[in-house]
Amino acid sequence: MAETRLETLPEECLSHVISFTSPRDACRSSIVSGMFRDAADSDLAWENFLPSDYREIISRSVSPVEFSSKKELFRKLSSTPLLIDGGNKLIMVCWLEIRGKINTRMLSPNTTYGAYLVIQLAGRAFGLGVLPSEVSIEVGDYKTRGTIYMNHEQCKRQEVDVLSGGVERVLCARGDGWLEVELGEFYNDGSEKEVKMEFREIKGEQLKGGLVVEGIELRPKHSLNLEGFL
Amino acid sequence: MVTTDEKGPLTAKKKSVIIRSCDGDEFLVSESAAVLSTSLKKILEEKEDRLIHLSDIDNKTLAMVIAYLSTHADDGLSDDLKRSFDQEFVSGKEFDVLKYLVLATDTLQVTCLCYTVAKKMADIMKNKLVEWVRREFDIQNDYTPEAEAEIRRLDAWAWDDRQLEDD
């Protein structure tokens, strides 16, 4: 058999193979060797990991997104939230419900995402922490739910499992002046589905107010990809 | 040696070509199968004689590619059958064999097969340790420890080696 070692495989061919792995595998490929890195960092390899309509997404961004390669763009989109919609302030209600929808087309395939509600509590916030709020995520047949308490005091606590089967989550400070709470996580297998995210507190009829909502942020959870998770 | 493709002896009416591997084996292939490779199609358009010598594809790999081309050129097979042939084609193949195949299909520009093989290789590569990749691709680490540390720093999240596989 002739010596056609893969060292002589064209970079483009190798990039093609890497483009079918995952962002994590592609990053790790860059450490195999210098030649492997050129293939693993190429736009050809990373094009597949970006949402198919990333051009539209970044064109809707409030601040301009600049990048020199597709890999750099992926890093930016994963590490810095992209604010597409503006914020809203809740004056006072008794029935609180926030819903968000996004198509998985706008997200990277083969990636586990966490959805986070990004908020602030105004100094005069009231009525929000009386009862736990319900949060849920639905993607196709997959559904996850949990409960959260909207209290400042519980900011630093870790997630705790509760008897109801769901997960109880708490508010965390983001370091940018906003607070966030995880609504849930899901795995995007690359097929086109609608992600429905919901936050609600409708059981307590007390008045609630002082909630400032920046939006719902989706970002990859860089834990292991659990394939076939859904 | 002349080997006919899977459809058996070709009728006089059908045009055929002879493709020779780098190790000297010759394969008789119908022209309708050969032209599914963009590279072979271009060669056939440009030259008169019906012998094509491929200097960088060995006989085993070439036999597999020709089996694929002949199946896909067979008008008697449904698209479903061709699709299941494709899945069967890559399943259970050693990583090493796939490496030769992806190189051959890239050279011959057999886009569909190149895609299927690359995807299969990627499925095998997923969640593998860097050491596994180096071993299977027969590649030496040419980084200095400092350069390696710098790359690891760039995408720290990717370097959690728990649950990665080495075989």
Coordinates of C-alpha atoms in Angstrom, one line a residue:
Chain A
M1 CA 0.0 0.0 0.0
A2 CA 1.3 3.4 -0.9
E3 CA 2.4 5.8 1.9
T4 CA -0.5 8.2 1.9
R5 CA -0.2 9.2 5.5
L6 CA -2.6 11.8 6.7
E7 CA 0.2 14.2 7.3
T8 CA -0.1 14.8 3.6
L9 CA -3.8 15.1 3.7
P10 CA -4.8 18.5 2.4
E11 CA -5.7 21.0 5.2
E12 CA -9.0 21.6 3.6
C13 CA -9.9 17.9 3.8
L14 CA -9.0 17.8 7.5
S15 CA -11.0 20.9 8.1
H16 CA -13.9 19.2 6.5
V17 CA -13.6 16.2 8.9
I18 CA -13.3 18.5 11.9
S19 CA -16.3 20.6 10.8
F20 CA -18.5 17.5 11.6
T21 CA -17.2 17.1 15.2
S22 CA -18.1 19.7 17.8
P23 CA -16.8 23.1 18.9
R24 CA -15.1 21.4 21.9
D25 CA -13.4 18.7 19.7
A26 CA -12.3 21.4 17.2
C27 CA -10.7 23.4 20.0
R28 CA -8.9 20.4 21.3
S29 CA -7.8 19.5 17.8
S30 CA -5.7 22.7 17.7
I31 CA -3.3 21.2 20.1
V32 CA -2.6 18.0 18.1
S33 CA 0.1 19.7 16.0
G34 CA 0.8 23.0 14.1
M35 CA -0.6 21.6 10.9
F36 CA -3.7 20.2 12.6
R37 CA -4.2 23.6 14.2
D38 CA -4.4 25.4 10.9
A39 CA -7.1 23.0 9.8
A40 CA -8.9 23.1 13.2
D41 CA -9.0 26.9 13.4
S42 CA -10.1 27.4 9.8
D43 CA -13.3 29.1 8.8
L44 CA -14.2 26.0 6.9
A45 CA -14.2 24.0 10.2
W46 CA -16.0 26.6 12.2
E47 CA -18.7 27.6 9.7
N48 CA -20.7 24.5 10.7
F49 CA -20.6 25.5 14.4
L50 CA -22.1 28.9 13.9
P51 CA -25.9 29.3 13.8
S52 CA -26.9 29.1 10.1
D53 CA -28.2 32.6 10.2
Y54 CA -25.5 34.2 12.3
R55 CA -25.2 37.1 9.8
E56 CA -28.7 38.1 10.6
I57 CA -28.2 37.7 14.3
I58 CA -25.1 39.9 14.4
S59 CA -26.7 42.5 12.2
R60 CA -29.5 42.8 14.8
S61 CA -27.0 43.3 17.6
V62 CA -27.2 46.6 19.5
S63 CA -23.4 47.0 19.4
P64 CA -21.4 46.1 16.3
V65 CA -19.7 42.6 16.4
E66 CA -16.2 42.6 14.9
F67 CA -14.3 39.4 14.2
S68 CA -11.3 38.2 12.1
S69 CA -12.3 34.5 11.9
K70 CA -15.3 32.3 12.3
K71 CA -13.7 30.8 15.4
E72 CA -13.2 34.2 16.9
L73 CA -16.8 35.0 16.2
F74 CA -17.9 31.8 17.9
R75 CA -15.8 32.8 21.0
K76 CA -17.4 36.2 21.0
L77 CA -21.0 34.9 20.6
S78 CA -20.3 32.3 23.4
S79 CA -18.7 34.6 25.9
T80 CA -20.3 37.9 25.4
P81 CA -24.1 38.1 25.4
L82 CA -25.5 39.7 22.3
L83 CA -28.3 42.1 23.2
I84 CA -30.9 42.0 20.5
D85 CA -33.9 43.2 22.4
G86 CA -34.1 46.1 24.9
G87 CA -35.1 46.1 28.6
N88 CA -38.5 46.5 30.2
K89 CA -39.4 47.6 33.6
L90 CA -42.3 46.2 35.5
I91 CA -44.2 48.8 37.5
M92 CA -46.8 46.6 39.2
V93 CA -48.8 43.5 38.4
C94 CA -50.3 40.5 40.2
W95 CA -50.0 38.0 37.4
L96 CA -46.4 37.8 36.2
E97 CA -45.4 35.9 33.2
I98 CA -42.4 36.3 30.9
R99 CA -42.0 34.2 27.8
G100 CA -39.3 33.9 25.2
K101 CA -39.1 32.0 22.0
I102 CA -36.2 31.3 19.8
N103 CA -35.6 29.0 16.8
T104 CA -32.7 26.5 17.2
R105 CA -31.5 27.7 13.8
M106 CA -30.1 30.8 15.6
L107 CA -28.0 28.6 17.9
S108 CA -25.0 26.4 17.3
P109 CA -25.7 22.8 16.7
N110 CA -24.5 19.9 18.9
T111 CA -24.3 22.3 21.9
T112 CA -25.8 22.3 25.3
Y113 CA -27.3 25.7 26.1
G114 CA -28.4 27.3 29.3
A115 CA -31.2 29.9 29.2
Y116 CA -30.9 32.7 31.7
L117 CA -33.3 35.4 32.7
V118 CA -31.4 38.6 33.1
I119 CA -33.0 41.1 35.5
Q120 CA -32.5 43.8 38.1
L121 CA -34.5 44.3 41.2
A122 CA -35.2 48.0 41.8
G123 CA -34.7 49.3 45.4
R124 CA -38.4 49.4 45.9
A125 CA -39.0 45.9 44.5
F126 CA -41.8 44.1 46.3
G127 CA -43.9 41.0 46.2
L128 CA -41.5 39.0 44.1
G129 CA -40.0 36.6 46.6
V130 CA -43.2 35.7 48.5
L131 CA -43.8 32.5 46.5
P132 CA -41.4 30.6 44.3
S133 CA -41.7 31.4 40.6
E134 CA -41.9 28.6 38.0
V135 CA -39.5 28.3 35.2
S136 CA -39.6 25.9 32.2
I137 CA -38.0 25.2 28.9
E138 CA -39.6 23.3 26.1
V139 CA -37.8 22.1 22.9
G140 CA -39.8 19.7 20.8
D141 CA -40.7 16.8 23.2
Y142 CA -38.1 17.8 25.7
K143 CA -39.3 19.7 28.7
T144 CA -37.5 20.8 31.9
R145 CA -38.9 22.8 34.8
G146 CA -37.8 24.3 38.0
T147 CA -38.6 26.9 40.6
I148 CA -36.8 30.0 41.7
Y149 CA -37.0 32.5 44.5
M150 CA -36.6 36.1 43.5
N151 CA -34.8 37.2 46.6
H152 CA -31.5 39.1 47.0
E153 CA -30.6 37.1 50.1
Q154 CA -30.4 33.9 48.2
C155 CA -28.1 35.3 45.5
K156 CA -25.0 33.3 46.4
R157 CA -26.6 29.9 47.1
Q158 CA -26.0 26.9 44.9
E159 CA -28.7 25.0 43.1
V160 CA -30.4 22.5 45.3
D161 CA -32.6 19.6 44.3
V162 CA -36.1 19.7 45.7
L163 CA -38.6 17.0 46.3
S164 CA -40.9 18.1 43.5
G165 CA -38.5 16.6 41.0
G166 CA -37.6 19.9 39.4
V167 CA -34.6 22.0 40.3
E168 CA -34.6 25.0 42.6
R169 CA -32.5 27.8 41.4
V170 CA -31.5 31.1 42.8
L171 CA -30.5 34.5 41.5
C172 CA -26.8 35.1 40.9
A173 CA -25.0 38.4 40.4
R174 CA -23.4 38.6 36.9
G175 CA -20.7 41.1 37.7
D176 CA -22.2 43.6 35.2
G177 CA -24.8 45.0 37.5
W178 CA -27.4 42.6 36.5
L179 CA -28.7 39.5 38.1
E180 CA -29.5 36.3 36.4
V181 CA -31.3 33.1 37.1
E182 CA -31.1 29.9 35.0
L183 CA -34.4 28.9 33.5
G184 CA -33.1 25.5 32.4
E185 CA -30.8 23.9 29.9
F186 CA -31.3 22.0 26.6
Y187 CA -29.3 20.3 24.0
N188 CA -29.5 21.6 20.4
D189 CA -29.0 18.6 18.2
G190 CA -29.0 20.7 15.1
S191 CA -32.5 19.9 13.9
E192 CA -34.8 22.9 13.6
K193 CA -37.1 23.3 16.6
E194 CA -38.6 26.1 18.6
V195 CA -37.3 26.7 22.1
K196 CA -40.0 28.0 24.4
M197 CA -38.7 29.6 27.6
E198 CA -41.0 30.6 30.4
F199 CA -40.9 32.3 33.7
R200 CA -44.1 32.8 35.8
E201 CA -45.5 33.5 39.2
I202 CA -49.2 33.4 39.0
K203 CA -50.2 31.5 42.1
G204 CA -49.7 34.3 44.6
E205 CA -52.1 37.1 44.0
Q206 CA -50.1 39.7 45.9
L207 CA -48.9 42.7 44.0
K208 CA -45.4 42.5 42.6
G209 CA -43.3 45.3 41.1
G210 CA -39.8 46.7 40.7
L211 CA -38.6 44.0 38.3
V212 CA -36.4 45.2 35.4
V213 CA -35.9 42.7 32.7
E214 CA -33.0 42.9 30.3
G215 CA -34.0 39.8 28.4
I216 CA -33.3 36.1 28.2
E217 CA -29.8 35.2 27.4
L218 CA -28.8 31.9 25.8
R219 CA -25.2 30.7 26.1
P220 CA -23.5 27.4 25.5
K221 CA -22.8 25.4 28.7
H222 CA -19.2 24.4 28.2
S223 CA -19.7 21.3 30.2
L224 CA -19.5 18.0 28.3
N225 CA -21.7 17.5 25.3
L226 CA -24.0 14.7 26.4
E227 CA -25.0 13.3 23.1
G228 CA -28.5 11.9 22.8
F229 CA -29.3 13.8 25.9
L230 CA -32.7 14.8 24.7
Chain B
M1 CA -5.0 -7.5 -14.1
V2 CA -8.4 -6.2 -15.3
T3 CA -11.3 -6.4 -12.8
T4 CA -14.8 -5.7 -14.0
D5 CA -17.0 -3.7 -11.7
E6 CA -19.8 -5.2 -9.7
K7 CA -22.3 -5.2 -12.6
G8 CA -20.2 -7.9 -14.3
P9 CA -19.0 -7.9 -17.9
L10 CA -20.0 -4.8 -19.7
T11 CA -21.9 -4.9 -22.9
A12 CA -20.2 -3.6 -26.1
K13 CA -22.6 -0.7 -26.3
K14 CA -21.6 0.8 -22.9
K15 CA -18.5 2.8 -22.9
S16 CA -16.0 1.9 -20.3
V17 CA -12.7 3.1 -18.9
I18 CA -9.8 1.5 -17.2
I19 CA -8.6 3.0 -14.0
R20 CA -5.2 2.0 -12.7
S21 CA -4.2 2.3 -9.0
C22 CA -0.8 3.5 -7.8
D23 CA 0.2 -0.1 -7.2
G24 CA -0.6 -1.2 -10.7
D25 CA -4.1 -2.9 -10.5
E26 CA -6.5 -2.0 -13.2
F27 CA -10.3 -1.7 -12.9
L28 CA -12.7 -1.7 -15.7
V29 CA -15.4 0.8 -14.9
S30 CA -18.4 2.0 -16.9
E31 CA -18.1 5.6 -18.0
S32 CA -21.5 6.4 -16.3
A33 CA -19.9 5.4 -13.0
A34 CA -16.6 7.1 -13.6
V35 CA -18.1 10.5 -14.4
L36 CA -19.8 10.6 -10.9
S37 CA -16.3 11.7 -9.9
T38 CA -15.8 15.3 -11.0
S39 CA -12.0 14.7 -11.4
L40 CA -12.4 11.6 -13.6
K41 CA -15.1 13.4 -15.6
K42 CA -12.7 16.3 -16.4
I43 CA -9.9 13.9 -17.4
L44 CA -12.3 12.0 -19.7
E45 CA -13.4 15.1 -21.4
E46 CA -9.8 16.2 -22.0
K47 CA -8.1 13.0 -23.2
E48 CA -8.8 10.4 -25.9
D49 CA -7.6 7.2 -24.4
R50 CA -9.6 5.3 -21.9
L51 CA -6.9 4.5 -19.4
I52 CA -6.5 6.7 -16.3
H53 CA -3.6 6.3 -13.9
L54 CA -4.1 7.5 -10.4
S55 CA -0.7 7.9 -8.8
D56 CA -1.9 8.4 -5.2
I57 CA -4.7 5.9 -4.7
D58 CA -4.0 2.3 -3.8
N59 CA -5.9 -0.7 -5.1
K60 CA -7.9 -1.4 -1.9
T61 CA -9.1 2.2 -1.6
L62 CA -9.8 2.4 -5.3
A63 CA -11.8 -0.8 -5.3
M64 CA -14.1 0.7 -2.5
V65 CA -14.6 4.0 -4.3
I66 CA -15.4 2.1 -7.6
A67 CA -17.9 -0.1 -5.8
Y68 CA -19.5 3.1 -4.5
L69 CA -19.5 4.8 -8.0
S70 CA -21.0 1.7 -9.7
T71 CA -23.8 1.5 -7.1
H72 CA -24.7 5.1 -7.5
A73 CA -24.6 4.9 -11.3
D74 CA -27.0 2.0 -11.3
D75 CA -30.3 3.4 -12.5
G76 CA -32.1 0.2 -11.3
L77 CA -31.5 1.0 -7.6
S78 CA -33.8 3.4 -5.7
D79 CA -32.5 6.4 -3.8
D80 CA -33.4 4.6 -0.6
L81 CA -31.3 1.6 -1.5
K82 CA -28.4 3.9 -2.4
R83 CA -28.7 5.7 0.9
S84 CA -28.6 2.5 2.9
F85 CA -25.7 1.4 0.8
D86 CA -23.9 4.6 1.9
Q87 CA -24.5 3.9 5.6
E88 CA -23.4 0.3 5.2
F89 CA -20.4 1.5 3.3
V90 CA -18.8 3.4 6.2
S91 CA -20.1 1.3 9.1
G92 CA -17.5 -0.8 10.8
K93 CA -14.6 0.5 8.8
E94 CA -11.4 1.0 10.6
F95 CA -10.3 4.7 11.1
D96 CA -7.2 4.0 9.1
V97 CA -9.3 2.8 6.1
L98 CA -11.5 5.9 6.4
K99 CA -8.4 8.1 6.2
Y100 CA -7.4 6.7 2.9
L101 CA -11.0 6.9 1.7
V102 CA -11.4 10.6 2.6
L103 CA -8.2 11.4 0.8
A104 CA -9.2 9.5 -2.3
T105 CA -12.7 10.9 -2.4
D106 CA -11.2 14.4 -2.0
T107 CA -8.8 13.8 -4.8
L108 CA -11.4 12.3 -7.1
Q109 CA -14.0 14.9 -6.0
V110 CA -16.7 12.4 -5.2
T111 CA -18.5 15.0 -3.0
C112 CA -21.2 12.8 -1.5
L113 CA -18.9 10.0 -0.5
C114 CA -16.4 12.5 0.9
Y115 CA -19.1 14.0 3.0
T116 CA -20.3 10.6 4.3
V117 CA -16.7 9.5 5.1
A118 CA -15.8 12.8 6.8
K119 CA -18.9 12.6 8.9
K120 CA -18.1 9.0 10.0
M121 CA -14.6 10.0 10.9
A122 CA -15.8 13.0 12.9
D123 CA -18.3 10.7 14.8
I124 CA -15.3 8.5 15.8
M125 CA -13.1 11.5 16.7
K126 CA -15.7 13.0 19.0
N127 CA -14.8 13.0 22.7
K128 CA -11.4 11.5 22.1
L129 CA -8.2 12.5 23.9
V130 CA -5.7 14.5 22.0
E131 CA -3.3 11.6 22.4
W132 CA -5.8 9.4 20.6
V133 CA -6.0 11.8 17.6
R134 CA -2.1 12.0 17.4
R135 CA -1.9 8.2 17.4
E136 CA -4.6 7.5 14.9
F137 CA -3.4 10.3 12.5
D138 CA 0.2 9.3 13.1
I139 CA 1.2 12.9 14.0
Q140 CA 4.0 14.0 16.2
N141 CA 3.4 16.8 18.7
D142 CA 5.5 19.7 17.4
Y143 CA 4.6 22.3 20.0
T144 CA 7.0 23.5 22.7
P145 CA 5.5 23.1 26.2
E146 CA 5.1 27.0 26.3
A147 CA 3.2 27.0 23.0
E148 CA 1.0 24.2 24.1
A149 CA 0.2 26.0 27.4
E150 CA -0.7 29.1 25.4
I151 CA -3.2 27.3 23.2
R152 CA -4.8 25.6 26.2
R153 CA -5.2 29.0 27.9
L154 CA -7.2 30.3 24.9
D155 CA -10.1 27.9 25.1
A156 CA -9.8 26.7 28.7
W157 CA -13.3 25.3 28.7
A158 CA -12.4 22.7 26.0
W159 CA -9.7 21.1 28.0
D160 CA -11.6 19.2 30.7
D161 CA -10.4 15.7 29.9
R162 CA -13.0 13.9 32.1
Q163 CA -15.1 11.4 30.2
L164 CA -12.8 11.6 27.1
E165 CA -12.0 8.3 25.5
D166 CA -8.7 6.8 24.5
D167 CA -9.8 3.9 22.4

